[in-house]
Structures are given as C-alpha cells and as structure tokens.
Amino acid sequence: MKVLVTGGTGYIGSHTIVELINHGYEVVAVDDFSNSKPIVLDKLKEITGQKINFYELDVCDKEKLRRVFKENKIDAVIHFAGYKAVGESVEKPLMYYRNNLDSTITLLEVMDEFEVRKIVFSSSATVYGDPEELPIKETAKLSTTNPYGSTKLFIEGILKDVYISNNNYSIAILRYFNPVGAHPSGLLGEDPNGIPNNLMPYIVKVANKELPHLNIFGNDYDTPDGTGVRDYIHVIDLALGHISALEYIDKHTGIDYYNLGTGQGYSVLEMVSAFSEVNKVAVPYEIAPRREGDIAMCYADTTKAKQVLNWEATHSLQEMVESAYNFVVKNQK
Ligand code: UDP
C-alpha cells in the first residue's frame, strides 16, 4: 500500500513515516519546509535505511500536487500539513484559514480526480473547546476558542460533507491530545522555530539553559495542584495510532472520529517534576498569570480507539520526558 504523507518532515509526520516503513508501507512524503527542515529526510534515511520518496511542495499548489499523484499510484493519504500555532492563529486568522483550508480542499480535489478515497486526518482535542465532561468522549460537544482550532473543526466538517456526497470514502479523523517526546535515537523530535508555545518544548529549552525559566500559566485552576492538566501522549504512540487507523480504513468505508491520548492527565507541575527527576536536570519556573483561552483540564476517553482501532498508548511518562530531553542533548546547536 502506497501512502502519501503531507507535512512529512514535521514533528508528527516524520515519526509516522518511521512507523509506516516499519510496518511495510510505501511512503511518498511532501512538505514545503515552512515549519521543518530538509535534514529530517537524512535522519529518516538513517533510521529506516530507506531514501524517502519526497517532493518539496506546498499542498495548496494544485499542479505540483497533481504531479505527485500522476507519478505515484497513491492508495491512501495521511494529511498532517498545516499551521498549528494557536497564538499566531489569533494574530493572523486569515493566514490560518487560507493555508489550512486551501491545502485540504486542494488535496481533496486532487484525491477525487485520481479516485483516491482513503484519508486519515490530523485533528486535535482543541475541537472540544472547554469540555463539559471528563474524560472527553468523541461524542462531546464541539467548539473552538481560536482560529487554529476552527480550521480543524471546519476541516472535519468538509470531510463529513465529502463523505456524504460519496459513500465510497474511508475517512478517519484523529483528535490528538498533547503529543510529546521524540524518537529514542535522538534523530527526530520537536524542533519549533523561535520561542516555543507548548509546554514540553519550553521545558526542554529551559533545561538546556536556552531560556531562563518556565512560566507556569496559572496555579489557581480547579485542579489538584492548581496548574493545568493535560493528556500527554508519546509521539510514537501517536504515530502508531495512524497505522491502526490506516489498517481500519483500508477495510471499512465510512467516516469516524477517534481520540488519540492516554486517558491519563498530568498537571504542569507534575510534568516539570517528572522531567527534572528523570533527566536529573533543573527546570526553574515562576508562576505567571493564566494564558488567555486556556482550560483547566483536558484528557481523553480512549475506549473507542481501543475497541475499534485496536490501538492504545503504551509509552510511559518517563519515556516521554526522557526522549524529549535526549533529542535536545543530541542536537546541541
Ligand atoms: N503551559 C505553561 N507554560 C508554558 C506553556 C504551557 O504553564 O510555557 C501550560 C498551559 O497553560 C497548559 C499546559 O501547559 O496548562 C499545556 O499547554 P500546551 O500549550 O503545551 O498545550 P495546550 O494548551 O494546547 O493543551
């Protein structure tokens, strides 16, 4: 089976390519390097022993994308490509809507032209907004608090309409909780440009003394220690979730939604202490005001992915924090 991976050199895309190749899939990857680096292709070759069939392109560029489908008999697509910084999306909403929606529509048009009907889409737990009930089930009410989240929700809607128009599609929408960690080789990991927005890459930079201290955004939430609680999931577990989804959609038409998380929530303070204990490194922090738009708690009900996709996360918190730090130690700039 030949799988097109959009956003293939990104954080989650690259880890998923490793697992695709481990599971015997043929991979065609595309990326425009807007938030990743060409060196990832060398790292992928080092890990998998295979040169990746890669096209440098923006998924909004229909002609270039068509060429990929013409030159390769694509059986299924995993669509990761997209902008993903919440704060930036608030400042530049049109850029987010233009890029994330345009790329997806272009991809779906080209898939239709070439009669490719199988797609796994990278969505996010952000589509649950501020959840009314925990753990969060896939049937929970959907809402968003920023343009990034809205692009995910709109794309879910577009995919649903595409399925309604043609029941031959097989669509899996994966709602990621908080992906962290890195490949154990230290070759792949999360490498955001500039000052990180997310907790784990920020902690890593503080531990590595690239930033003076972590700001903990609020310690007066209604949570056990007052700091925000999230469902952190090892990026390799997340990558394996895509393999399970692909196996499922290969056999079943339809559209369905799955939470990819561990089901276990950890607070910011728990993450900080796990990180420093496991890696034996100091992570100085200060309590700062709450970040606008943040919620107190968010963790998944993982029953559906277990039952339907036969997938569950197996990596521990220790492996998450250890591999995240290992990546930065091995890639000192
Ligand atoms: N967080 C924090 N300091 C930071 C970044 C994040 O205290 O520099 C907190 C944030 O308030 C939330 C948790 O860490 O409770 C996870 O935040 P992240 O941005 O990684 O993910 P999301 O908010 O999208 O779940």
mmCIF file of C-alpha atoms and ligand atoms in Angstrom:
data_model
loop_
_atom_site.group_PDB
_atom_site.id
_atom_site.type_symbol
_atom_site.label_atom_id
_atom_site.label_comp_id
_atom_site.label_asym_id
_atom_site.label_seq_id
_atom_site.Cartn_x
_atom_site.Cartn_y
_atom_site.Cartn_z
ATOM 1 C CA MET A 1 0.000 0.000 0.000
ATOM 2 C CA LYS A 2 1.406 3.393 -1.008
ATOM 3 C CA VAL A 3 0.660 6.217 1.406
ATOM 4 C CA LEU A 4 1.031 9.927 0.729
ATOM 5 C CA VAL A 5 2.078 11.812 3.858
ATOM 6 C CA THR A 6 1.556 15.588 3.743
ATOM 7 C CA GLY A 7 3.663 17.505 6.255
ATOM 8 C CA GLY A 8 6.046 14.558 6.164
ATOM 9 C CA THR A 9 9.064 16.320 7.644
ATOM 10 C CA GLY A 10 7.129 17.803 10.561
ATOM 11 C CA TYR A 11 7.182 16.533 14.127
ATOM 12 C CA ILE A 12 4.334 14.034 13.928
ATOM 13 C CA GLY A 13 4.659 13.369 10.191
ATOM 14 C CA SER A 14 8.289 12.285 10.481
ATOM 15 C CA HIS A 15 7.633 9.884 13.371
ATOM 16 C CA THR A 16 4.685 8.450 11.463
ATOM 17 C CA ILE A 17 6.837 7.849 8.374
ATOM 18 C CA VAL A 18 9.203 5.749 10.504
ATOM 19 C CA GLU A 19 6.308 3.595 11.701
ATOM 20 C CA LEU A 20 4.795 3.336 8.217
ATOM 21 C CA ILE A 21 8.067 1.993 6.871
ATOM 22 C CA ASN A 22 8.435 -0.327 9.904
ATOM 23 C CA HIS A 23 5.008 -1.714 9.056
ATOM 24 C CA GLY A 24 5.819 -2.331 5.394
ATOM 25 C CA TYR A 25 4.020 0.626 3.799
ATOM 26 C CA GLU A 26 5.481 2.505 0.843
ATOM 27 C CA VAL A 27 5.708 6.207 1.588
ATOM 28 C CA VAL A 28 5.543 9.321 -0.559
ATOM 29 C CA ALA A 29 6.112 12.450 1.510
ATOM 30 C CA VAL A 30 5.531 16.111 0.724
ATOM 31 C CA ASP A 31 6.374 19.234 2.713
ATOM 32 C CA ASP A 32 7.225 22.865 1.979
ATOM 33 C CA PHE A 33 9.603 23.133 4.977
ATOM 34 C CA SER A 34 7.618 26.074 6.320
ATOM 35 C CA ASN A 35 7.988 24.592 9.816
ATOM 36 C CA SER A 36 10.546 21.815 9.365
ATOM 37 C CA LYS A 37 13.977 21.242 7.892
ATOM 38 C CA PRO A 38 15.311 19.216 4.954
ATOM 39 C CA ILE A 39 17.763 17.468 7.304
ATOM 40 C CA VAL A 40 14.805 15.445 8.642
ATOM 41 C CA LEU A 41 14.948 13.499 5.361
ATOM 42 C CA ASP A 42 18.532 12.434 6.141
ATOM 43 C CA LYS A 43 17.504 11.439 9.651
ATOM 44 C CA LEU A 44 14.625 9.387 8.273
ATOM 45 C CA LYS A 45 17.037 7.612 5.963
ATOM 46 C CA GLU A 46 19.388 6.917 8.847
ATOM 47 C CA ILE A 47 16.602 5.414 10.966
ATOM 48 C CA THR A 48 14.759 3.438 8.295
ATOM 49 C CA GLY A 49 17.623 2.607 5.924
ATOM 50 C CA GLN A 50 15.460 3.930 3.076
ATOM 51 C CA LYS A 51 15.625 7.064 0.989
ATOM 52 C CA ILE A 52 12.259 8.776 1.318
ATOM 53 C CA ASN A 53 10.360 9.442 -1.891
ATOM 54 C CA PHE A 54 9.924 13.171 -1.266
ATOM 55 C CA TYR A 55 8.511 16.204 -3.079
ATOM 56 C CA GLU A 56 9.114 19.735 -1.822
ATOM 57 C CA LEU A 57 5.812 21.489 -2.335
ATOM 58 C CA ASP A 58 3.040 23.474 -0.744
ATOM 59 C CA VAL A 59 -0.140 21.372 -0.664
ATOM 60 C CA CYS A 60 -2.056 24.464 -1.872
ATOM 61 C CA ASP A 61 -0.137 24.165 -5.171
ATOM 62 C CA LYS A 62 -2.531 22.001 -7.158
ATOM 63 C CA GLU A 63 -0.318 21.473 -10.195
ATOM 64 C CA LYS A 64 2.601 20.229 -8.137
ATOM 65 C CA LEU A 65 0.335 18.005 -6.063
ATOM 66 C CA ARG A 66 -1.212 16.533 -9.215
ATOM 67 C CA ARG A 67 2.250 15.562 -10.374
ATOM 68 C CA VAL A 68 2.746 13.529 -7.191
ATOM 69 C CA PHE A 69 -0.454 11.602 -7.870
ATOM 70 C CA LYS A 70 0.450 11.159 -11.539
ATOM 71 C CA GLU A 71 3.885 9.788 -10.730
ATOM 72 C CA ASN A 72 2.755 7.532 -7.881
ATOM 73 C CA LYS A 73 -0.184 5.216 -7.510
ATOM 74 C CA ILE A 74 -1.380 6.578 -4.157
ATOM 75 C CA ASP A 75 -3.705 4.289 -2.167
ATOM 76 C CA ALA A 76 -4.270 6.454 0.894
ATOM 77 C CA VAL A 77 -3.318 9.833 2.341
ATOM 78 C CA ILE A 78 -2.350 10.936 5.832
ATOM 79 C CA HIS A 79 -2.842 14.690 5.973
ATOM 80 C CA PHE A 80 -0.662 16.411 8.583
ATOM 81 C CA ALA A 81 0.309 19.574 6.723
ATOM 82 C CA GLY A 82 -0.986 22.743 8.320
ATOM 83 C CA TYR A 83 -0.140 25.684 10.520
ATOM 84 C CA LYS A 84 -0.515 24.849 14.189
ATOM 85 C CA ALA A 85 0.421 27.721 16.500
ATOM 86 C CA VAL A 86 -2.601 28.822 18.495
ATOM 87 C CA GLY A 87 -1.295 32.300 19.389
ATOM 88 C CA GLU A 88 -0.186 33.057 15.848
ATOM 89 C CA SER A 89 -3.599 31.998 14.552
ATOM 90 C CA VAL A 90 -5.237 34.633 16.762
ATOM 91 C CA GLU A 91 -2.948 37.277 15.276
ATOM 92 C CA LYS A 92 -3.152 36.078 11.679
ATOM 93 C CA PRO A 93 -6.522 34.356 11.316
ATOM 94 C CA LEU A 94 -6.729 34.784 7.541
ATOM 95 C CA MET A 95 -3.331 33.216 7.051
ATOM 96 C CA TYR A 96 -4.541 30.194 9.050
ATOM 97 C CA TYR A 97 -7.863 29.892 7.263
ATOM 98 C CA ARG A 98 -6.245 30.361 3.860
ATOM 99 C CA ASN A 99 -3.485 27.842 4.408
ATOM 100 C CA ASN A 100 -5.210 25.087 6.390
ATOM 101 C CA LEU A 101 -8.479 25.119 4.447
ATOM 102 C CA ASP A 102 -6.997 25.773 0.999
ATOM 103 C CA SER A 103 -4.458 22.961 1.353
ATOM 104 C CA THR A 104 -7.100 20.492 2.489
ATOM 105 C CA ILE A 105 -9.566 21.421 -0.253
ATOM 106 C CA THR A 106 -6.819 21.219 -2.865
ATOM 107 C CA LEU A 107 -5.746 17.829 -1.558
ATOM 108 C CA LEU A 108 -9.330 16.530 -1.570
ATOM 109 C CA GLU A 109 -9.880 17.795 -5.128
ATOM 110 C CA VAL A 110 -6.763 16.058 -6.383
ATOM 111 C CA MET A 111 -7.638 12.877 -4.466
ATOM 112 C CA ASP A 112 -11.050 12.952 -6.118
ATOM 113 C CA GLU A 113 -9.509 13.411 -9.561
ATOM 114 C CA PHE A 114 -7.333 10.351 -9.024
ATOM 115 C CA GLU A 115 -10.110 8.434 -7.239
ATOM 116 C CA VAL A 116 -8.193 8.101 -4.002
ATOM 117 C CA ARG A 117 -10.819 7.667 -1.302
ATOM 118 C CA LYS A 118 -8.882 6.881 1.861
ATOM 119 C CA ILE A 119 -7.685 9.616 4.181
ATOM 120 C CA VAL A 120 -6.527 9.943 7.766
ATOM 121 C CA PHE A 121 -6.750 13.500 9.053
ATOM 122 C CA SER A 122 -4.772 15.163 11.864
ATOM 123 C CA SER A 123 -7.331 16.851 14.035
ATOM 124 C CA SER A 124 -6.952 17.987 17.605
ATOM 125 C CA ALA A 125 -8.596 17.796 21.012
ATOM 126 C CA THR A 126 -8.878 21.571 20.644
ATOM 127 C CA VAL A 127 -12.192 20.880 18.819
ATOM 128 C CA TYR A 128 -13.687 20.049 22.239
ATOM 129 C CA GLY A 129 -13.223 23.656 23.424
ATOM 130 C CA ASP A 130 -13.722 23.813 27.209
ATOM 131 C CA PRO A 131 -15.105 20.314 27.826
ATOM 132 C CA GLU A 132 -18.247 19.868 29.903
ATOM 133 C CA GLU A 133 -17.364 16.322 30.944
ATOM 134 C CA LEU A 134 -14.136 14.446 31.598
ATOM 135 C CA PRO A 135 -12.760 12.188 30.282
ATOM 136 C CA ILE A 136 -13.740 13.533 26.862
ATOM 137 C CA LYS A 137 -15.652 11.204 24.556
ATOM 138 C CA GLU A 138 -15.733 11.619 20.765
ATOM 139 C CA THR A 139 -19.432 12.448 21.061
ATOM 140 C CA ALA A 140 -18.763 15.515 23.249
ATOM 141 C CA LYS A 141 -19.980 18.926 22.136
ATOM 142 C CA LEU A 142 -17.590 20.624 19.704
ATOM 143 C CA SER A 143 -16.471 24.247 19.851
ATOM 144 C CA THR A 144 -13.276 26.198 19.440
ATOM 145 C CA THR A 145 -11.584 29.116 21.112
ATOM 146 C CA ASN A 146 -9.158 30.238 18.382
ATOM 147 C CA PRO A 147 -8.758 30.259 14.576
ATOM 148 C CA TYR A 148 -6.357 27.299 14.596
ATOM 149 C CA GLY A 149 -8.985 25.176 16.346
ATOM 150 C CA SER A 150 -11.654 26.478 13.991
ATOM 151 C CA THR A 151 -9.647 25.325 10.965
ATOM 152 C CA LYS A 152 -9.564 21.804 12.444
ATOM 153 C CA LEU A 153 -13.287 21.863 13.110
ATOM 154 C CA PHE A 154 -14.104 23.239 9.636
ATOM 155 C CA ILE A 155 -11.961 20.579 8.000
ATOM 156 C CA GLU A 156 -13.764 17.880 9.985
ATOM 157 C CA GLY A 157 -16.986 19.335 8.545
ATOM 158 C CA ILE A 158 -15.608 19.407 4.995
ATOM 159 C CA LEU A 159 -14.583 15.759 5.280
ATOM 160 C CA LYS A 160 -18.029 14.855 6.534
ATOM 161 C CA ASP A 161 -19.682 16.572 3.554
ATOM 162 C CA VAL A 162 -17.299 14.845 1.164
ATOM 163 C CA TYR A 163 -18.280 11.509 2.676
ATOM 164 C CA ILE A 164 -21.993 12.352 2.456
ATOM 165 C CA SER A 165 -21.535 13.164 -1.229
ATOM 166 C CA ASN A 166 -19.814 9.839 -1.897
ATOM 167 C CA ASN A 167 -20.082 6.904 0.470
ATOM 168 C CA ASN A 168 -17.073 5.174 -1.068
ATOM 169 C CA TYR A 169 -14.745 7.286 1.065
ATOM 170 C CA SER A 170 -12.960 5.870 4.114
ATOM 171 C CA ILE A 171 -12.079 8.680 6.497
ATOM 172 C CA ALA A 172 -10.505 8.547 9.935
ATOM 173 C CA ILE A 173 -10.330 11.778 11.897
ATOM 174 C CA LEU A 174 -7.789 11.560 14.678
ATOM 175 C CA ARG A 175 -8.121 14.037 17.526
ATOM 176 C CA TYR A 176 -4.709 14.346 19.137
ATOM 177 C CA PHE A 177 -4.318 15.267 22.760
ATOM 178 C CA ASN A 178 -0.850 16.603 23.708
ATOM 179 C CA PRO A 179 1.926 14.901 21.704
ATOM 180 C CA VAL A 180 5.352 14.998 23.363
ATOM 181 C CA GLY A 181 8.608 13.050 23.313
ATOM 182 C CA ALA A 182 10.859 12.008 20.480
ATOM 183 C CA HIS A 183 12.385 9.073 18.658
ATOM 184 C CA PRO A 184 14.713 7.165 21.037
ATOM 185 C CA SER A 185 17.619 7.561 18.572
ATOM 186 C CA GLY A 186 17.616 11.298 19.252
ATOM 187 C CA LEU A 187 17.475 11.876 15.483
ATOM 188 C CA LEU A 188 13.861 13.063 15.286
ATOM 189 C CA GLY A 189 11.946 15.274 17.678
ATOM 190 C CA GLU A 190 10.082 18.509 18.108
ATOM 191 C CA ASP A 191 12.130 21.469 16.941
ATOM 192 C CA PRO A 192 9.909 24.562 16.867
ATOM 193 C CA ASN A 193 11.188 27.804 15.394
ATOM 194 C CA GLY A 194 11.645 30.623 17.920
ATOM 195 C CA ILE A 195 10.260 30.613 21.441
ATOM 196 C CA PRO A 196 8.049 27.556 21.923
ATOM 197 C CA ASN A 197 4.356 27.932 22.750
ATOM 198 C CA ASN A 198 3.837 24.421 24.053
ATOM 199 C CA LEU A 199 4.851 23.193 27.460
ATOM 200 C CA MET A 200 7.263 20.367 26.659
ATOM 201 C CA PRO A 201 9.469 22.158 24.105
ATOM 202 C CA TYR A 202 9.584 25.114 26.506
ATOM 203 C CA ILE A 203 10.677 22.899 29.423
ATOM 204 C CA VAL A 204 13.337 21.357 27.199
ATOM 205 C CA LYS A 205 14.779 24.782 26.335
ATOM 206 C CA VAL A 206 14.819 25.817 29.995
ATOM 207 C CA ALA A 207 16.566 22.570 30.991
ATOM 208 C CA ASN A 208 19.081 23.217 28.222
ATOM 209 C CA LYS A 209 19.608 26.763 29.525
ATOM 210 C CA GLU A 210 18.411 28.374 26.301
ATOM 211 C CA LEU A 211 15.631 30.082 28.270
ATOM 212 C CA PRO A 212 15.952 31.281 31.882
ATOM 213 C CA HIS A 213 12.821 29.781 33.397
ATOM 214 C CA LEU A 214 9.432 28.297 32.618
ATOM 215 C CA ASN A 215 6.390 30.478 33.155
ATOM 216 C CA ILE A 216 3.613 28.362 34.593
ATOM 217 C CA PHE A 217 0.421 29.909 33.309
ATOM 218 C CA GLY A 218 -1.736 29.956 36.434
ATOM 219 C CA ASN A 219 -1.770 27.914 39.645
ATOM 220 C CA ASP A 220 -5.318 28.739 40.662
ATOM 221 C CA TYR A 221 -7.231 26.403 38.366
ATOM 222 C CA ASP A 222 -9.728 23.956 39.772
ATOM 223 C CA THR A 223 -7.266 21.046 39.528
ATOM 224 C CA PRO A 224 -5.460 19.024 42.246
ATOM 225 C CA ASP A 225 -2.419 21.344 42.382
ATOM 226 C CA GLY A 226 -3.938 24.403 40.689
ATOM 227 C CA THR A 227 -1.985 24.053 37.422
ATOM 228 C CA GLY A 228 -3.481 22.941 34.091
ATOM 229 C CA VAL A 229 -3.980 19.220 33.462
ATOM 230 C CA ARG A 230 -3.447 17.674 30.009
ATOM 231 C CA ASP A 231 -3.273 14.250 28.406
ATOM 232 C CA TYR A 232 0.327 13.969 27.170
ATOM 233 C CA ILE A 233 0.943 11.211 24.655
ATOM 234 C CA HIS A 234 4.265 9.917 23.328
ATOM 235 C CA VAL A 235 4.660 10.845 19.652
ATOM 236 C CA ILE A 236 5.484 7.216 18.785
ATOM 237 C CA ASP A 237 2.180 6.046 20.267
ATOM 238 C CA LEU A 238 0.503 8.756 18.234
ATOM 239 C CA ALA A 239 2.315 7.603 15.078
ATOM 240 C CA LEU A 240 1.188 4.029 15.754
ATOM 241 C CA GLY A 241 -2.385 5.289 16.076
ATOM 242 C CA HIS A 242 -2.139 6.347 12.409
ATOM 243 C CA ILE A 243 -1.048 2.867 11.389
ATOM 244 C CA SER A 244 -4.060 1.367 13.183
ATOM 245 C CA ALA A 245 -6.378 3.930 11.581
ATOM 246 C CA LEU A 246 -4.941 3.193 8.151
ATOM 247 C CA GLU A 247 -5.430 -0.553 8.612
ATOM 248 C CA TYR A 248 -9.014 0.124 9.646
ATOM 249 C CA ILE A 249 -9.955 2.469 6.792
ATOM 250 C CA ASP A 250 -8.378 0.109 4.304
ATOM 251 C CA LYS A 251 -11.105 -2.400 5.188
ATOM 252 C CA HIS A 252 -14.085 -0.155 6.034
ATOM 253 C CA THR A 253 -15.700 2.745 4.226
ATOM 254 C CA GLY A 254 -17.275 5.490 6.341
ATOM 255 C CA ILE A 255 -16.164 8.478 8.396
ATOM 256 C CA ASP A 256 -15.299 8.253 12.058
ATOM 257 C CA TYR A 257 -13.570 10.191 14.835
ATOM 258 C CA TYR A 258 -11.056 8.886 17.367
ATOM 259 C CA ASN A 259 -9.325 10.369 20.383
ATOM 260 C CA LEU A 260 -5.616 9.643 20.490
ATOM 261 C CA GLY A 261 -4.496 10.130 24.070
ATOM 262 C CA THR A 262 -3.516 8.006 27.049
ATOM 263 C CA GLY A 263 -6.582 8.780 29.146
ATOM 264 C CA GLN A 264 -4.295 9.968 31.942
ATOM 265 C CA GLY A 265 -3.965 13.645 32.853
ATOM 266 C CA TYR A 266 -0.837 15.275 34.302
ATOM 267 C CA SER A 267 -0.526 18.800 35.675
ATOM 268 C CA VAL A 268 2.135 21.297 34.630
ATOM 269 C CA LEU A 269 3.876 20.837 37.997
ATOM 270 C CA GLU A 270 3.813 17.050 37.597
ATOM 271 C CA MET A 271 5.378 17.400 34.146
ATOM 272 C CA VAL A 272 8.088 19.698 35.475
ATOM 273 C CA SER A 273 9.000 17.367 38.340
ATOM 274 C CA ALA A 274 8.900 14.228 36.170
ATOM 275 C CA PHE A 275 11.191 15.975 33.689
ATOM 276 C CA SER A 276 13.732 17.070 36.293
ATOM 277 C CA GLU A 277 13.722 13.778 38.201
ATOM 278 C CA VAL A 278 14.100 11.536 35.169
ATOM 279 C CA ASN A 279 16.676 13.712 33.404
ATOM 280 C CA LYS A 280 18.412 14.910 36.576
ATOM 281 C CA VAL A 281 18.321 18.493 35.419
ATOM 282 C CA ALA A 282 16.923 21.667 36.973
ATOM 283 C CA VAL A 283 13.820 23.282 35.463
ATOM 284 C CA PRO A 284 13.425 26.644 37.223
ATOM 285 C CA TYR A 285 9.920 28.065 36.990
ATOM 286 C CA GLU A 286 7.844 31.033 38.023
ATOM 287 C CA ILE A 287 4.105 31.229 38.458
ATOM 288 C CA ALA A 288 2.693 33.610 35.851
ATOM 289 C CA PRO A 289 -0.842 34.786 35.081
ATOM 290 C CA ARG A 290 -3.216 32.432 33.281
ATOM 291 C CA ARG A 291 -2.836 32.299 29.494
ATOM 292 C CA GLU A 292 -5.881 33.557 27.650
ATOM 293 C CA GLY A 293 -8.048 30.799 26.197
ATOM 294 C CA ASP A 294 -6.520 28.049 28.384
ATOM 295 C CA ILE A 295 -8.754 25.494 30.074
ATOM 296 C CA ALA A 296 -8.222 23.753 33.424
ATOM 297 C CA MET A 297 -8.322 20.109 32.388
ATOM 298 C CA CYS A 298 -8.386 18.056 29.233
ATOM 299 C CA TYR A 299 -7.951 14.289 28.949
ATOM 300 C CA ALA A 300 -9.327 11.633 26.663
ATOM 301 C CA ASP A 301 -11.731 8.778 26.940
ATOM 302 C CA THR A 302 -9.730 6.305 24.865
ATOM 303 C CA THR A 303 -12.296 3.494 24.756
ATOM 304 C CA LYS A 304 -13.262 3.963 21.123
ATOM 305 C CA ALA A 305 -9.742 3.833 19.673
ATOM 306 C CA LYS A 306 -9.107 0.722 21.769
ATOM 307 C CA GLN A 307 -12.290 -1.024 20.681
ATOM 308 C CA VAL A 308 -12.477 -0.016 17.034
ATOM 309 C CA LEU A 309 -8.860 0.552 16.025
ATOM 310 C CA ASN A 310 -7.353 -1.925 18.461
ATOM 311 C CA TRP A 311 -4.857 0.753 19.462
ATOM 312 C CA GLU A 312 -3.741 2.100 22.792
ATOM 313 C CA ALA A 313 -0.839 4.157 24.049
ATOM 314 C CA THR A 314 1.870 2.164 25.821
ATOM 315 C CA HIS A 315 4.737 4.605 26.409
ATOM 316 C CA SER A 316 5.186 5.922 29.948
ATOM 317 C CA LEU A 317 5.601 9.484 31.176
ATOM 318 C CA GLN A 318 9.225 8.623 31.884
ATOM 319 C CA GLU A 319 9.797 7.692 28.234
ATOM 320 C CA MET A 320 8.123 10.914 27.129
ATOM 321 C CA VAL A 321 10.304 13.234 29.210
ATOM 322 C CA GLU A 322 13.471 11.207 28.694
ATOM 323 C CA SER A 323 13.226 11.106 24.912
ATOM 324 C CA ALA A 324 12.269 14.797 24.709
ATOM 325 C CA TYR A 325 15.452 15.798 26.553
ATOM 326 C CA ASN A 326 17.601 13.241 24.734
ATOM 327 C CA PHE A 327 16.638 14.884 21.434
ATOM 328 C CA VAL A 328 17.880 18.311 22.505
ATOM 329 C CA VAL A 329 21.043 16.953 24.134
ATOM 330 C CA LYS A 330 21.907 15.072 20.926
ATOM 331 C CA ASN A 331 21.175 18.088 18.733
ATOM 332 C CA GLN A 332 23.003 20.909 20.516
ATOM 333 C CA LYS A 333 23.278 23.860 18.180
HETATM 334 N N1 UDP B 1 1.902 25.888 29.903
HETATM 335 C C1 UDP B 1 2.625 26.628 30.816
HETATM 336 N N2 UDP B 1 3.709 27.314 30.354
HETATM 337 C C2 UDP B 1 4.121 27.313 29.064
HETATM 338 C C3 UDP B 1 3.377 26.547 28.142
HETATM 339 C C4 UDP B 1 2.264 25.857 28.587
HETATM 340 O O1 UDP B 1 2.301 26.670 32.009
HETATM 341 O O2 UDP B 1 5.115 27.970 28.725
HETATM 342 C C5 UDP B 1 0.734 25.108 30.361
HETATM 343 C C6 UDP B 1 -0.583 25.520 29.731
HETATM 344 O O3 UDP B 1 -1.180 26.561 30.483
HETATM 345 C C7 UDP B 1 -1.381 24.211 29.787
HETATM 346 C C8 UDP B 1 -0.287 23.137 29.627
HETATM 347 O O4 UDP B 1 0.930 23.769 29.991
HETATM 348 O O5 UDP B 1 -1.977 24.036 31.061
HETATM 349 C C9 UDP B 1 -0.173 22.601 28.198
HETATM 350 O O6 UDP B 1 -0.024 23.685 27.302
HETATM 351 P P1 UDP B 1 0.313 23.471 25.762
HETATM 352 O O7 UDP B 1 0.391 24.818 25.125
HETATM 353 O O8 UDP B 1 1.514 22.586 25.638
HETATM 354 O O9 UDP B 1 -0.920 22.642 25.213
HETATM 355 P P2 UDP B 1 -2.499 23.003 25.151
HETATM 356 O O10 UDP B 1 -2.759 24.196 25.991
HETATM 357 O O11 UDP B 1 -2.751 23.225 23.719
HETATM 358 O O12 UDP B 1 -3.178 21.797 25.687
#
